[in-house]
JSON list of C-alpha atoms and ligand atoms in Angstrom, two decimals:
[
{"chain": "A", "resi": 168, "resn": "MET", "atom": "CA", "xyz": [-11.03, -37.70, 18.78]},
{"chain": "A", "resi": 169, "resn": "LYS", "atom": "CA", "xyz": [-13.59, -35.05, 17.91]},
{"chain": "A", "resi": 170, "resn": "LYS", "atom": "CA", "xyz": [-15.65, -35.78, 14.82]},
{"chain": "A", "resi": 171, "resn": "SER", "atom": "CA", "xyz": [-17.25, -33.21, 12.59]},
{"chain": "A", "resi": 172, "resn": "PHE", "atom": "CA", "xyz": [-20.99, -33.29, 12.00]},
{"chain": "A", "resi": 173, "resn": "ALA", "atom": "CA", "xyz": [-23.30, -31.52, 9.58]},
{"chain": "A", "resi": 174, "resn": "VAL", "atom": "CA", "xyz": [-27.05, -31.58, 10.13]},
{"chain": "A", "resi": 175, "resn": "ILE", "atom": "CA", "xyz": [-29.23, -30.71, 7.14]},
{"chain": "A", "resi": 176, "resn": "GLY", "atom": "CA", "xyz": [-32.79, -29.71, 8.06]},
{"chain": "A", "resi": 177, "resn": "LEU", "atom": "CA", "xyz": [-33.52, -28.11, 11.41]},
{"chain": "A", "resi": 178, "resn": "GLY", "atom": "CA", "xyz": [-37.05, -29.34, 12.14]},
{"chain": "A", "resi": 179, "resn": "ARG", "atom": "CA", "xyz": [-37.81, -30.99, 15.49]},
{"chain": "A", "resi": 180, "resn": "PHE", "atom": "CA", "xyz": [-35.63, -34.01, 14.69]},
{"chain": "A", "resi": 181, "resn": "GLY", "atom": "CA", "xyz": [-32.64, -32.24, 13.12]},
{"chain": "A", "resi": 182, "resn": "GLY", "atom": "CA", "xyz": [-32.84, -29.50, 15.74]},
{"chain": "A", "resi": 183, "resn": "SER", "atom": "CA", "xyz": [-32.76, -32.02, 18.56]},
{"chain": "A", "resi": 184, "resn": "VAL", "atom": "CA", "xyz": [-29.83, -33.91, 16.98]},
{"chain": "A", "resi": 185, "resn": "THR", "atom": "CA", "xyz": [-27.95, -30.60, 16.68]},
{"chain": "A", "resi": 186, "resn": "ARG", "atom": "CA", "xyz": [-28.59, -29.54, 20.28]},
{"chain": "A", "resi": 187, "resn": "ASN", "atom": "CA", "xyz": [-27.59, -32.93, 21.67]},
{"chain": "A", "resi": 188, "resn": "LEU", "atom": "CA", "xyz": [-24.41, -33.16, 19.61]},
{"chain": "A", "resi": 189, "resn": "ILE", "atom": "CA", "xyz": [-23.40, -29.70, 20.82]},
{"chain": "A", "resi": 190, "resn": "GLU", "atom": "CA", "xyz": [-24.19, -30.65, 24.43]},
{"chain": "A", "resi": 191, "resn": "SER", "atom": "CA", "xyz": [-21.89, -33.66, 23.95]},
{"chain": "A", "resi": 192, "resn": "GLY", "atom": "CA", "xyz": [-19.08, -31.32, 22.94]},
{"chain": "A", "resi": 193, "resn": "GLN", "atom": "CA", "xyz": [-19.16, -31.97, 19.19]},
{"chain": "A", "resi": 194, "resn": "GLU", "atom": "CA", "xyz": [-18.81, -29.48, 16.36]},
{"chain": "A", "resi": 195, "resn": "VAL", "atom": "CA", "xyz": [-21.89, -29.09, 14.21]},
{"chain": "A", "resi": 196, "resn": "LEU", "atom": "CA", "xyz": [-22.58, -27.25, 10.99]},
{"chain": "A", "resi": 197, "resn": "ALA", "atom": "CA", "xyz": [-26.37, -26.69, 10.95]},
{"chain": "A", "resi": 198, "resn": "ILE", "atom": "CA", "xyz": [-28.01, -26.13, 7.55]},
{"chain": "A", "resi": 199, "resn": "ASP", "atom": "CA", "xyz": [-31.56, -25.19, 6.63]},
{"chain": "A", "resi": 200, "resn": "SER", "atom": "CA", "xyz": [-33.17, -23.52, 3.64]},
{"chain": "A", "resi": 201, "resn": "THR", "atom": "CA", "xyz": [-35.30, -21.33, 5.94]},
{"chain": "A", "resi": 202, "resn": "GLU", "atom": "CA", "xyz": [-33.66, -18.26, 7.42]},
{"chain": "A", "resi": 203, "resn": "GLU", "atom": "CA", "xyz": [-35.94, -18.31, 10.47]},
{"chain": "A", "resi": 204, "resn": "ARG", "atom": "CA", "xyz": [-34.83, -21.84, 11.40]},
{"chain": "A", "resi": 205, "resn": "VAL", "atom": "CA", "xyz": [-31.17, -20.97, 10.90]},
{"chain": "A", "resi": 206, "resn": "ASN", "atom": "CA", "xyz": [-31.50, -17.89, 13.12]},
{"chain": "A", "resi": 207, "resn": "GLU", "atom": "CA", "xyz": [-32.75, -20.16, 15.92]},
{"chain": "A", "resi": 208, "resn": "TYR", "atom": "CA", "xyz": [-29.51, -22.16, 15.72]},
{"chain": "A", "resi": 209, "resn": "MET", "atom": "CA", "xyz": [-27.05, -19.26, 15.22]},
{"chain": "A", "resi": 210, "resn": "ASN", "atom": "CA", "xyz": [-26.08, -19.30, 18.89]},
{"chain": "A", "resi": 211, "resn": "ILE", "atom": "CA", "xyz": [-26.42, -23.04, 19.38]},
{"chain": "A", "resi": 212, "resn": "ALA", "atom": "CA", "xyz": [-24.57, -24.74, 16.51]},
{"chain": "A", "resi": 213, "resn": "THR", "atom": "CA", "xyz": [-20.88, -24.18, 15.80]},
{"chain": "A", "resi": 214, "resn": "HIS", "atom": "CA", "xyz": [-21.93, -22.66, 12.45]},
{"chain": "A", "resi": 215, "resn": "ALA", "atom": "CA", "xyz": [-25.42, -22.22, 11.02]},
{"chain": "A", "resi": 216, "resn": "VAL", "atom": "CA", "xyz": [-26.10, -21.42, 7.37]},
{"chain": "A", "resi": 217, "resn": "VAL", "atom": "CA", "xyz": [-29.08, -20.81, 5.13]},
{"chain": "A", "resi": 218, "resn": "ALA", "atom": "CA", "xyz": [-28.66, -23.08, 2.11]},
{"chain": "A", "resi": 219, "resn": "ASN", "atom": "CA", "xyz": [-30.64, -25.25, -0.23]},
{"chain": "A", "resi": 220, "resn": "ALA", "atom": "CA", "xyz": [-29.05, -28.66, 0.23]},
{"chain": "A", "resi": 221, "resn": "GLN", "atom": "CA", "xyz": [-30.55, -29.93, -3.04]},
{"chain": "A", "resi": 222, "resn": "ASP", "atom": "CA", "xyz": [-28.08, -27.75, -4.89]},
{"chain": "A", "resi": 223, "resn": "GLU", "atom": "CA", "xyz": [-24.87, -29.61, -5.66]},
{"chain": "A", "resi": 224, "resn": "ASN", "atom": "CA", "xyz": [-22.71, -26.47, -5.91]},
{"chain": "A", "resi": 225, "resn": "THR", "atom": "CA", "xyz": [-23.99, -25.28, -2.55]},
{"chain": "A", "resi": 226, "resn": "LEU", "atom": "CA", "xyz": [-23.02, -28.58, -0.94]},
{"chain": "A", "resi": 227, "resn": "ARG", "atom": "CA", "xyz": [-19.59, -28.34, -2.54]},
{"chain": "A", "resi": 228, "resn": "SER", "atom": "CA", "xyz": [-19.02, -24.79, -1.39]},
{"chain": "A", "resi": 229, "resn": "LEU", "atom": "CA", "xyz": [-19.96, -25.80, 2.15]},
{"chain": "A", "resi": 230, "resn": "GLY", "atom": "CA", "xyz": [-17.23, -28.44, 1.95]},
{"chain": "A", "resi": 231, "resn": "ILE", "atom": "CA", "xyz": [-19.71, -31.15, 2.90]},
{"chain": "A", "resi": 232, "resn": "ARG", "atom": "CA", "xyz": [-17.34, -33.91, 1.76]},
{"chain": "A", "resi": 233, "resn": "ASN", "atom": "CA", "xyz": [-14.97, -33.03, 4.62]},
{"chain": "A", "resi": 234, "resn": "PHE", "atom": "CA", "xyz": [-17.44, -33.95, 7.34]},
{"chain": "A", "resi": 235, "resn": "ASP", "atom": "CA", "xyz": [-17.19, -37.29, 9.14]},
{"chain": "A", "resi": 236, "resn": "THR", "atom": "CA", "xyz": [-20.94, -37.61, 9.51]},
{"chain": "A", "resi": 237, "resn": "VAL", "atom": "CA", "xyz": [-23.85, -35.91, 7.78]},
{"chain": "A", "resi": 238, "resn": "VAL", "atom": "CA", "xyz": [-27.42, -36.20, 9.07]},
{"chain": "A", "resi": 239, "resn": "VAL", "atom": "CA", "xyz": [-30.08, -35.56, 6.43]},
{"chain": "A", "resi": 240, "resn": "ALA", "atom": "CA", "xyz": [-33.05, -34.54, 8.57]},
{"chain": "A", "resi": 241, "resn": "ILE", "atom": "CA", "xyz": [-35.35, -33.29, 5.82]},
{"chain": "A", "resi": 242, "resn": "GLY", "atom": "CA", "xyz": [-38.74, -34.92, 6.25]},
{"chain": "A", "resi": 243, "resn": "GLU", "atom": "CA", "xyz": [-41.70, -33.81, 4.23]},
{"chain": "A", "resi": 244, "resn": "ASP", "atom": "CA", "xyz": [-39.88, -32.95, 1.02]},
{"chain": "A", "resi": 245, "resn": "ILE", "atom": "CA", "xyz": [-38.97, -36.51, 0.07]},
{"chain": "A", "resi": 246, "resn": "GLN", "atom": "CA", "xyz": [-37.37, -35.45, -3.20]},
{"chain": "A", "resi": 247, "resn": "ALA", "atom": "CA", "xyz": [-35.07, -33.02, -1.38]},
{"chain": "A", "resi": 248, "resn": "SER", "atom": "CA", "xyz": [-34.19, -35.70, 1.16]},
{"chain": "A", "resi": 249, "resn": "ILE", "atom": "CA", "xyz": [-33.34, -38.26, -1.55]},
{"chain": "A", "resi": 250, "resn": "LEU", "atom": "CA", "xyz": [-31.34, -35.88, -3.75]},
{"chain": "A", "resi": 251, "resn": "THR", "atom": "CA", "xyz": [-29.41, -34.50, -0.80]},
{"chain": "A", "resi": 252, "resn": "THR", "atom": "CA", "xyz": [-28.59, -37.97, 0.55]},
{"chain": "A", "resi": 253, "resn": "LEU", "atom": "CA", "xyz": [-27.49, -39.12, -2.91]},
{"chain": "A", "resi": 254, "resn": "MET", "atom": "CA", "xyz": [-25.20, -36.14, -3.47]},
{"chain": "A", "resi": 255, "resn": "VAL", "atom": "CA", "xyz": [-23.68, -36.26, 0.00]},
{"chain": "A", "resi": 256, "resn": "LYS", "atom": "CA", "xyz": [-22.90, -39.95, -0.50]},
{"chain": "A", "resi": 257, "resn": "GLU", "atom": "CA", "xyz": [-21.49, -39.32, -3.99]},
{"chain": "A", "resi": 258, "resn": "MET", "atom": "CA", "xyz": [-19.24, -36.62, -2.55]},
{"chain": "A", "resi": 259, "resn": "GLY", "atom": "CA", "xyz": [-17.65, -39.31, -0.41]},
{"chain": "A", "resi": 260, "resn": "VAL", "atom": "CA", "xyz": [-18.99, -38.73, 3.11]},
{"chain": "A", "resi": 261, "resn": "ALA", "atom": "CA", "xyz": [-18.40, -42.01, 4.92]},
{"chain": "A", "resi": 262, "resn": "ASN", "atom": "CA", "xyz": [-21.24, -41.87, 7.39]},
{"chain": "A", "resi": 263, "resn": "VAL", "atom": "CA", "xyz": [-24.62, -40.54, 6.25]},
{"chain": "A", "resi": 264, "resn": "TRP", "atom": "CA", "xyz": [-27.71, -40.87, 8.43]},
{"chain": "A", "resi": 265, "resn": "ALA", "atom": "CA", "xyz": [-31.04, -40.03, 6.86]},
{"chain": "A", "resi": 266, "resn": "LYS", "atom": "CA", "xyz": [-34.51, -39.55, 8.26]},
{"chain": "A", "resi": 267, "resn": "ALA", "atom": "CA", "xyz": [-37.31, -41.41, 6.47]},
{"chain": "A", "resi": 268, "resn": "GLN", "atom": "CA", "xyz": [-40.91, -40.32, 6.29]},
{"chain": "A", "resi": 269, "resn": "ASN", "atom": "CA", "xyz": [-42.30, -43.78, 5.40]},
{"chain": "A", "resi": 270, "resn": "ASP", "atom": "CA", "xyz": [-41.19, -47.27, 4.40]},
{"chain": "A", "resi": 271, "resn": "TYR", "atom": "CA", "xyz": [-40.85, -46.52, 0.67]},
{"chain": "A", "resi": 272, "resn": "HIS", "atom": "CA", "xyz": [-38.75, -43.48, 1.45]},
{"chain": "A", "resi": 273, "resn": "ALA", "atom": "CA", "xyz": [-36.60, -45.63, 3.74]},
{"chain": "A", "resi": 274, "resn": "ARG", "atom": "CA", "xyz": [-36.07, -48.23, 1.01]},
{"chain": "A", "resi": 275, "resn": "VAL", "atom": "CA", "xyz": [-34.93, -45.61, -1.48]},
{"chain": "A", "resi": 276, "resn": "LEU", "atom": "CA", "xyz": [-32.57, -44.05, 1.08]},
{"chain": "A", "resi": 277, "resn": "GLU", "atom": "CA", "xyz": [-31.03, -47.46, 1.74]},
{"chain": "A", "resi": 278, "resn": "LYS", "atom": "CA", "xyz": [-30.66, -48.19, -1.99]},
{"chain": "A", "resi": 279, "resn": "ILE", "atom": "CA", "xyz": [-28.84, -44.93, -2.68]},
{"chain": "A", "resi": 280, "resn": "GLY", "atom": "CA", "xyz": [-26.34, -45.65, 0.06]},
{"chain": "A", "resi": 281, "resn": "ALA", "atom": "CA", "xyz": [-27.53, -44.07, 3.31]},
{"chain": "A", "resi": 282, "resn": "ASP", "atom": "CA", "xyz": [-25.49, -45.74, 6.05]},
{"chain": "A", "resi": 283, "resn": "ARG", "atom": "CA", "xyz": [-28.30, -45.55, 8.56]},
{"chain": "A", "resi": 284, "resn": "VAL", "atom": "CA", "xyz": [-31.98, -44.78, 8.02]},
{"chain": "A", "resi": 285, "resn": "VAL", "atom": "CA", "xyz": [-34.03, -43.60, 10.96]},
{"chain": "A", "resi": 286, "resn": "HIS", "atom": "CA", "xyz": [-37.79, -43.22, 11.43]},
{"chain": "A", "resi": 287, "resn": "PRO", "atom": "CA", "xyz": [-37.94, -41.16, 14.62]},
{"chain": "A", "resi": 288, "resn": "GLU", "atom": "CA", "xyz": [-41.62, -41.67, 15.38]},
{"chain": "A", "resi": 289, "resn": "ARG", "atom": "CA", "xyz": [-41.61, -45.40, 14.57]},
{"chain": "A", "resi": 290, "resn": "ASP", "atom": "CA", "xyz": [-38.32, -46.07, 16.37]},
{"chain": "A", "resi": 291, "resn": "MET", "atom": "CA", "xyz": [-39.45, -44.19, 19.46]},
{"chain": "A", "resi": 292, "resn": "GLY", "atom": "CA", "xyz": [-42.82, -46.00, 19.44]},
{"chain": "A", "resi": 293, "resn": "LYS", "atom": "CA", "xyz": [-40.95, -49.31, 19.38]},
{"chain": "A", "resi": 294, "resn": "ARG", "atom": "CA", "xyz": [-38.67, -48.32, 22.27]},
{"chain": "A", "resi": 295, "resn": "ILE", "atom": "CA", "xyz": [-41.55, -47.10, 24.37]},
{"chain": "A", "resi": 296, "resn": "ALA", "atom": "CA", "xyz": [-43.58, -50.27, 23.74]},
{"chain": "A", "resi": 297, "resn": "HIS", "atom": "CA", "xyz": [-40.57, -52.38, 24.83]},
{"chain": "A", "resi": 298, "resn": "ARG", "atom": "CA", "xyz": [-40.18, -50.30, 27.97]},
{"chain": "A", "resi": 299, "resn": "LEU", "atom": "CA", "xyz": [-43.86, -50.54, 28.79]},
{"chain": "A", "resi": 300, "resn": "VAL", "atom": "CA", "xyz": [-43.76, -54.31, 28.42]},
{"chain": "A", "resi": 301, "resn": "ALA", "atom": "CA", "xyz": [-40.57, -54.58, 30.50]},
{"chain": "A", "resi": 302, "resn": "ARG", "atom": "CA", "xyz": [-42.14, -52.43, 33.22]},
{"chain": "A", "resi": 303, "resn": "ASN", "atom": "CA", "xyz": [-45.29, -54.55, 33.17]},
{"chain": "A", "resi": 304, "resn": "LEU", "atom": "CA", "xyz": [-43.22, -57.70, 33.60]},
{"chain": "A", "resi": 305, "resn": "LEU", "atom": "CA", "xyz": [-41.41, -56.12, 36.56]},
{"chain": "A", "resi": 306, "resn": "ASP", "atom": "CA", "xyz": [-44.71, -55.16, 38.16]},
{"chain": "A", "resi": 307, "resn": "TYR", "atom": "CA", "xyz": [-45.89, -58.78, 38.27]},
{"chain": "B", "resi": 640, "resn": "LIG", "atom": "P1", "xyz": [-39.65, -32.70, 12.05]},
{"chain": "B", "resi": 640, "resn": "LIG", "atom": "O1", "xyz": [-40.67, -33.78, 12.24]},
{"chain": "B", "resi": 640, "resn": "LIG", "atom": "O2", "xyz": [-38.26, -33.08, 12.44]},
{"chain": "B", "resi": 640, "resn": "LIG", "atom": "O3", "xyz": [-40.04, -31.35, 12.56]},
{"chain": "B", "resi": 640, "resn": "LIG", "atom": "P2", "xyz": [-40.43, -32.71, 9.32]},
{"chain": "B", "resi": 640, "resn": "LIG", "atom": "O4", "xyz": [-40.57, -34.15, 9.03]},
{"chain": "B", "resi": 640, "resn": "LIG", "atom": "O5", "xyz": [-41.67, -31.89, 9.50]},
{"chain": "B", "resi": 640, "resn": "LIG", "atom": "O6", "xyz": [-39.46, -32.50, 10.52]},
{"chain": "B", "resi": 640, "resn": "LIG", "atom": "P3", "xyz": [-39.61, -30.82, 7.46]},
{"chain": "B", "resi": 640, "resn": "LIG", "atom": "O7", "xyz": [-40.20, -29.74, 8.29]},
{"chain": "B", "resi": 640, "resn": "LIG", "atom": "O8", "xyz": [-40.19, -31.13, 6.14]},
{"chain": "B", "resi": 640, "resn": "LIG", "atom": "O9", "xyz": [-39.52, -32.14, 8.23]},
{"chain": "B", "resi": 640, "resn": "LIG", "atom": "O10", "xyz": [-38.06, -30.55, 7.23]},
{"chain": "B", "resi": 640, "resn": "LIG", "atom": "C1", "xyz": [-37.19, -30.26, 8.27]},
{"chain": "B", "resi": 640, "resn": "LIG", "atom": "C2", "xyz": [-36.40, -29.03, 7.89]},
{"chain": "B", "resi": 640, "resn": "LIG", "atom": "O11", "xyz": [-35.72, -29.24, 6.67]},
{"chain": "B", "resi": 640, "resn": "LIG", "atom": "C3", "xyz": [-37.24, -27.76, 7.73]},
{"chain": "B", "resi": 640, "resn": "LIG", "atom": "O12", "xyz": [-36.77, -26.79, 8.66]},
{"chain": "B", "resi": 640, "resn": "LIG", "atom": "C4", "xyz": [-36.99, -27.35, 6.29]},
{"chain": "B", "resi": 640, "resn": "LIG", "atom": "O13", "xyz": [-36.87, -25.92, 6.15]},
{"chain": "B", "resi": 640, "resn": "LIG", "atom": "C5", "xyz": [-35.67, -28.03, 5.97]},
{"chain": "B", "resi": 640, "resn": "LIG", "atom": "N1", "xyz": [-35.49, -28.27, 4.54]},
{"chain": "B", "resi": 640, "resn": "LIG", "atom": "C6", "xyz": [-36.41, -28.75, 3.66]},
{"chain": "B", "resi": 640, "resn": "LIG", "atom": "N2", "xyz": [-35.88, -28.82, 2.43]},
{"chain": "B", "resi": 640, "resn": "LIG", "atom": "C7", "xyz": [-34.60, -28.38, 2.52]},
{"chain": "B", "resi": 640, "resn": "LIG", "atom": "C8", "xyz": [-33.53, -28.22, 1.58]},
{"chain": "B", "resi": 640, "resn": "LIG", "atom": "N3", "xyz": [-33.67, -28.51, 0.29]},
{"chain": "B", "resi": 640, "resn": "LIG", "atom": "N4", "xyz": [-32.34, -27.74, 2.04]},
{"chain": "B", "resi": 640, "resn": "LIG", "atom": "C9", "xyz": [-32.18, -27.45, 3.35]},
{"chain": "B", "resi": 640, "resn": "LIG", "atom": "N5", "xyz": [-33.15, -27.57, 4.27]},
{"chain": "B", "resi": 640, "resn": "LIG", "atom": "C10", "xyz": [-34.34, -28.04, 3.87]}
]
């Protein structure tokens, strides 16, 4: 069954998540507070809207609670990331993934109920190191 996704924050990470979900045939609502970013995704995402996700009424009017999964991909603005994750969880979204900027940010996101916290750079570094080691072992 097709699930519905919303991606909040269309930086490199959120943008890549959006593109890949669409390529996998999923429906994605793409949200960013910057018009320029949203314009980039107008023809890629199922819907793309300019909105400040920190605003509770905005999240309500977007019907965020009806999505199966919400990805909070706001990075630098840690306060916006935390408030958005908190509100999305409080609205009852079952599956909320959030991007963390550092370990303290990750701990807060976990405490307020994020279902999965990702650190793209750290996670990718770990995967690459494992692959490099595995390749080295194969070479010997
Ligand atoms: P990346 O590494 O993925 O490029 P980043 O860590 O640099 O991302 P930011 O650029 O801070 O993260 O945020 C990603 C996006 O989130 C930006 O396009 C920004 O406009 C958007 N954003 C920031 N705050 C909000 C908000 N309150 N509501 C909606 N979008 C927001």
